[in-house]
Amino acid sequence: MKKLVLLTGLLALSVGSAQAQEVTLKAVTSFAEKTQFSKNFERFIDKVNADGKGKIQINYIGGPRAMPPFEVGNAVRTKVIDIANVTGAFYTNLMPEADALKLINKPMSEQRKNGTWELLNQLHNQKLNSYYLARQHHNVPFHIYLNKKPEKLDFTGLKIRVTPVYKDMVEAFGGTTITTAPGEVYTALERGVADGYGWPVAGIFDLGWEKVTKYRLEPGFYAVEVNVLVNLDTWKGLNDAQKKVLTDAAAWLEGLDSENEAMIKAERDKQTAAGIQPITFSEADSKAFIAKSNDVAWQSVIKRAPETGAKLRALAGN
Ligand code: 173
């Protein structure tokens, strides 16, 4: 009898380790599939699936059709999914410091050296039960797009679609805010529920927003961030070879940001060709706009997370 138990145990063990040779992670993106802020993550998945044969594979479930964007952070926390492509703006409810990511625009190579990545990884470990694998889209600014032309850098009387990225600054400049997921922007503009919206300099053509957009307000502000998070239990369960596939692919993914300068230029040209006019103000006004936008955002983070918020501001140096 004892022998039998031992044998069964051994058998179970060997089956277990055979399975551990190749793991499959379940992935979700918080942006529509094949659009600007999912595309590089999809390239990352292809790379992992090519490099990770026999070790690690990613099963791509998809985007907002599979899961509402504001739920992705919680889904990776609870291991409903293993790996996610998600902006911090969509999980500030779980981690207020995620709102500071837009204020940190040093290259990831530098953030990994100066302690920023380490602190952010700790926060993701604690509050999102996840490992902070990568950050993408360095040096891509946000803008406010409008259908009414303001006389100055002020949003008084305007209703603007926001996420946590833009909420504090739009309100600081007198605007009324409506928070929606990207999937609801088109209808809000079409129906005149919103006079404008916040969005990065790139990606407005993906969901047809050029048809309902007249102006792009200058200057751009903050910095886009979309992160790749891995559930912490999933991460800890991987062996070194599996971790290496993900870590190498993450470094490669961050390297794709070298494409951004040309991409931004092409997007601006495409907007001009589509009849979207830039609204510009004096250099002094633009500078003051950016300074105030940064200040209100930092204040908002530091109010919710006094100690870590202040540390992040010192690391960001702005
Ligand atoms: O506007 C948004 O939905 C938003 O917050 C965001 C964040 C990063 C990239 C693109 C959009």
XYZ file of C-alpha atoms and ligand atoms in Angstrom:
329
model
C 0.000 0.000 0.000
C 2.775 2.401 0.997
C 4.598 1.597 -2.249
C 1.492 2.327 -4.260
C 1.057 5.730 -2.610
C 4.695 6.522 -3.291
C 4.393 5.428 -6.873
C 1.278 7.516 -7.470
C 3.036 10.442 -5.894
C 6.017 10.054 -8.188
C 3.778 9.741 -11.189
C 1.948 12.958 -10.286
C 5.288 14.686 -9.803
C 6.584 13.669 -13.197
C 3.374 14.775 -14.918
C 3.672 18.080 -13.065
C 7.213 18.740 -14.221
C 6.407 17.676 -17.782
C 3.674 20.317 -17.822
C 5.995 22.891 -16.287
C 8.220 22.655 -19.335
C 5.831 24.780 -21.346
C 3.432 27.185 -19.704
C 0.756 29.201 -21.427
C -0.142 32.642 -20.124
C -3.519 34.232 -20.734
C -3.220 37.795 -22.083
C -5.595 40.748 -22.389
C -5.091 44.286 -23.706
C -7.008 47.312 -22.442
C -7.056 48.921 -25.905
C -8.880 47.705 -28.985
C -7.074 44.934 -30.824
C -4.699 45.960 -33.611
C -4.908 49.666 -32.670
C -2.059 52.042 -31.785
C -1.642 51.101 -28.125
C -2.146 47.363 -28.583
C 0.005 46.899 -31.691
C 3.409 46.678 -30.020
C 2.054 44.371 -27.312
C 0.806 42.123 -30.114
C 4.298 42.159 -31.639
C 5.642 41.259 -28.177
C 3.261 38.282 -28.008
C 4.407 37.083 -31.431
C 8.008 37.336 -30.283
C 7.382 35.423 -27.040
C 5.525 32.711 -28.945
C 8.407 32.407 -31.411
C 11.265 32.574 -28.900
C 9.455 30.652 -26.174
C 8.636 27.449 -28.059
C 8.719 24.548 -25.620
C 9.065 26.966 -22.675
C 6.417 29.654 -22.584
C 3.541 30.700 -24.814
C 0.981 33.494 -24.660
C -2.669 32.927 -25.438
C -4.045 36.291 -26.566
C -7.665 36.627 -25.460
C -8.011 40.126 -26.932
C -9.151 43.613 -25.981
C -12.202 45.499 -24.673
C -14.586 43.115 -26.410
C -13.302 40.458 -23.999
C -12.895 42.669 -20.906
C -13.797 46.291 -20.015
C -10.584 48.393 -19.935
C -11.069 49.665 -16.383
C -11.249 46.056 -15.122
C -7.977 44.837 -16.599
C -5.823 45.895 -13.609
C -8.033 43.997 -11.195
C -8.133 40.964 -13.493
C -4.339 40.686 -13.467
C -4.358 41.214 -9.677
C -6.767 38.332 -9.133
C -5.139 36.119 -11.800
C -8.214 36.028 -13.998
C -5.528 36.792 -16.587
C -1.751 36.260 -16.365
C -0.417 39.140 -18.414
C -1.915 42.488 -19.414
C -1.274 45.469 -21.648
C -2.738 48.311 -19.607
C -2.173 51.985 -18.831
C -1.816 53.076 -15.217
C -4.710 55.463 -15.814
C -7.013 52.438 -15.855
C -5.996 51.172 -12.392
C -5.522 54.293 -10.256
C -8.371 52.987 -8.068
C -6.068 50.145 -6.943
C -2.790 52.080 -7.008
C -3.012 55.895 -6.767
C 0.677 56.145 -7.697
C -0.252 54.815 -11.154
C -1.452 58.353 -11.834
C 2.182 59.494 -11.529
C 3.383 57.335 -14.406
C 2.268 59.966 -16.942
C 4.545 62.441 -15.142
C 7.632 60.273 -15.457
C 9.184 60.539 -18.900
C 12.713 59.280 -18.499
C 13.729 56.445 -20.815
C 13.147 53.007 -19.287
C 16.876 52.287 -19.498
C 17.378 55.174 -17.060
C 14.366 54.293 -14.880
C 15.776 50.800 -14.474
C 19.066 52.266 -13.224
C 17.935 55.136 -10.995
C 15.515 53.210 -8.756
C 12.274 54.328 -10.425
C 11.506 50.915 -11.885
C 12.305 49.245 -8.565
C 9.926 51.456 -6.604
C 7.197 51.094 -9.226
C 7.688 47.343 -9.294
C 7.316 47.205 -5.478
C 4.103 49.207 -5.699
C 2.770 46.927 -8.423
C 3.756 43.884 -6.306
C 1.898 45.238 -3.277
C -1.161 46.839 -4.813
C -1.711 44.947 -8.031
C -0.183 41.607 -7.072
C 1.781 41.941 -10.286
C 5.257 42.211 -11.714
C 6.047 45.406 -13.670
C 7.546 43.805 -16.765
C 7.690 46.691 -19.247
C 6.585 50.211 -20.035
C 5.951 51.334 -23.621
C 5.397 54.474 -25.690
C 8.084 56.700 -24.271
C 8.021 60.324 -25.431
C 4.494 60.261 -26.819
C 2.535 63.257 -25.469
C -1.183 63.615 -24.745
C -3.383 66.337 -26.210
C -6.844 67.730 -25.733
C -8.844 67.497 -28.967
C -11.737 69.941 -29.323
C -14.696 70.779 -31.507
C -15.028 74.319 -30.120
C -12.174 76.770 -30.390
C -11.194 78.414 -27.086
C -9.798 81.962 -27.055
C -7.203 81.056 -24.450
C -5.761 78.000 -22.728
C -8.848 77.524 -20.622
C -11.682 74.986 -20.672
C -14.432 77.024 -19.013
C -17.775 76.063 -20.537
C -16.388 72.955 -22.229
C -17.341 69.349 -21.520
C -14.371 67.096 -22.029
C -14.102 63.316 -22.073
C -11.342 62.213 -19.710
C -9.694 59.350 -17.895
C -7.621 59.902 -14.730
C -4.815 61.117 -17.051
C -6.579 64.393 -17.800
C -9.228 64.804 -15.099
C -7.345 67.015 -12.630
C -5.839 69.269 -15.294
C -9.062 69.750 -17.264
C -10.835 70.708 -14.048
C -7.960 72.992 -13.016
C -8.498 74.884 -16.282
C -12.221 75.228 -15.672
C -13.591 72.353 -17.769
C -16.336 69.871 -16.958
C -15.234 66.249 -17.186
C -16.926 63.051 -18.307
C -14.947 59.859 -17.684
C -15.343 57.149 -20.327
C -13.437 54.228 -21.762
C -11.985 54.851 -25.241
C -14.780 52.787 -26.791
C -17.352 55.445 -25.871
C -15.515 58.485 -27.230
C -16.958 58.429 -30.743
C -20.584 58.389 -29.609
C -19.984 61.069 -26.970
C -18.624 63.397 -29.653
C -21.180 62.481 -32.276
C -24.029 63.212 -29.874
C -22.397 66.382 -28.563
C -22.290 64.952 -25.033
C -18.611 65.985 -25.108
C -17.014 69.027 -26.795
C -13.657 67.322 -26.827
C -11.503 64.586 -25.385
C -8.085 63.748 -24.092
C -5.969 61.324 -26.133
C -2.337 60.874 -27.145
C -0.969 62.518 -30.291
C -1.384 59.161 -32.062
C -4.208 56.721 -32.552
C -7.262 58.877 -33.263
C -7.770 57.300 -36.703
C -8.050 53.789 -35.302
C -11.627 54.281 -34.124
C -12.631 56.867 -36.737
C -12.461 59.885 -34.426
C -11.134 62.138 -37.208
C -14.737 62.262 -38.447
C -15.856 63.919 -35.207
C -12.759 66.028 -34.403
C -12.026 69.619 -35.514
C -9.035 70.806 -33.488
C -5.975 69.544 -31.644
C -4.951 71.825 -28.804
C -1.256 72.596 -28.466
C 0.892 72.044 -26.537
C 1.012 68.325 -25.849
C 1.514 67.410 -22.198
C 2.480 64.465 -19.943
C 3.792 61.193 -21.327
C 1.913 58.143 -22.520
C 2.547 54.980 -20.565
C 1.167 51.556 -21.289
C 2.540 48.780 -19.149
C 2.939 45.052 -19.428
C 2.022 43.526 -16.069
C 2.360 39.872 -15.106
C 0.374 38.422 -12.229
C 2.897 37.999 -9.394
C 1.991 34.366 -8.628
C 2.299 33.532 -12.313
C 5.670 35.322 -12.429
C 6.991 33.529 -9.338
C 5.877 30.184 -10.790
C 8.062 30.593 -13.887
C 11.517 29.051 -14.092
C 14.569 31.099 -15.063
C 14.404 30.166 -18.747
C 10.753 31.199 -18.954
C 11.433 34.470 -17.136
C 14.286 35.148 -19.529
C 12.037 34.814 -22.574
C 9.691 37.430 -21.100
C 12.460 39.732 -19.858
C 14.287 39.684 -23.204
C 11.058 40.284 -25.104
C 10.248 43.160 -22.712
C 13.581 44.851 -23.429
C 12.932 44.403 -27.148
C 9.436 45.869 -26.702
C 10.772 48.940 -24.907
C 13.291 49.302 -27.735
C 10.447 49.707 -30.230
C 10.027 53.221 -28.821
C 12.804 54.287 -31.176
C 10.061 54.260 -33.833
C 8.043 56.939 -32.030
C 9.583 60.104 -33.401
C 8.788 59.182 -37.013
C 5.404 57.785 -35.998
C 4.423 61.048 -34.260
C 5.407 63.137 -37.256
C 3.363 60.894 -39.560
C 0.330 61.128 -37.258
C 0.449 64.918 -37.088
C 0.687 65.102 -40.877
C -2.195 62.689 -41.225
C -4.309 64.802 -38.852
C -3.542 67.933 -40.872
C -4.482 66.115 -44.084
C -7.757 65.067 -42.424
C -8.545 68.720 -41.677
C -7.776 68.650 -37.950
C -6.314 72.056 -37.155
C -3.809 72.681 -34.396
C -4.754 75.487 -31.993
C -1.589 77.177 -30.769
C -0.813 79.808 -28.163
C 2.270 81.810 -27.211
C 5.315 80.032 -25.900
C 4.873 81.619 -22.490
C 1.229 80.529 -22.276
C 2.146 77.019 -23.407
C 4.876 76.760 -20.785
C 2.535 77.959 -18.052
C -0.081 75.438 -19.229
C 2.372 72.572 -18.929
C 3.726 73.717 -15.565
C 0.228 73.969 -14.103
C -0.791 70.618 -15.619
C 2.214 68.949 -13.979
C 1.613 70.663 -10.657
C -2.040 69.754 -10.294
C -1.312 66.148 -11.240
C 1.539 65.784 -8.741
C -0.555 67.425 -6.030
C -3.340 64.980 -6.715
C -0.978 61.983 -6.508
C 0.779 63.255 -3.386
C -2.548 63.893 -1.675
C -3.502 60.236 -2.158
C -0.021 58.760 -1.629
C 2.044 61.296 0.357
C 5.224 59.299 0.878
C 5.582 57.323 -2.355
C 4.167 60.185 -4.423
C 6.867 62.545 -3.160
C 9.557 59.930 -3.828
C 8.314 59.477 -7.391
C 8.294 63.239 -7.977
C 11.926 63.453 -6.861
C 12.821 60.590 -9.212
C 10.890 62.133 -12.109
C 12.647 65.470 -11.588
C 9.798 67.695 -12.764
O -7.440 58.553 -22.974
C -7.310 57.427 -22.488
O -8.157 56.547 -22.583
C -6.083 57.142 -21.767
O -6.026 57.355 -20.594
C -4.920 56.617 -22.507
C -3.759 56.260 -21.821
C -2.675 55.768 -22.525
C -2.736 55.631 -23.896
C -3.881 55.978 -24.570
C -4.977 56.484 -23.882
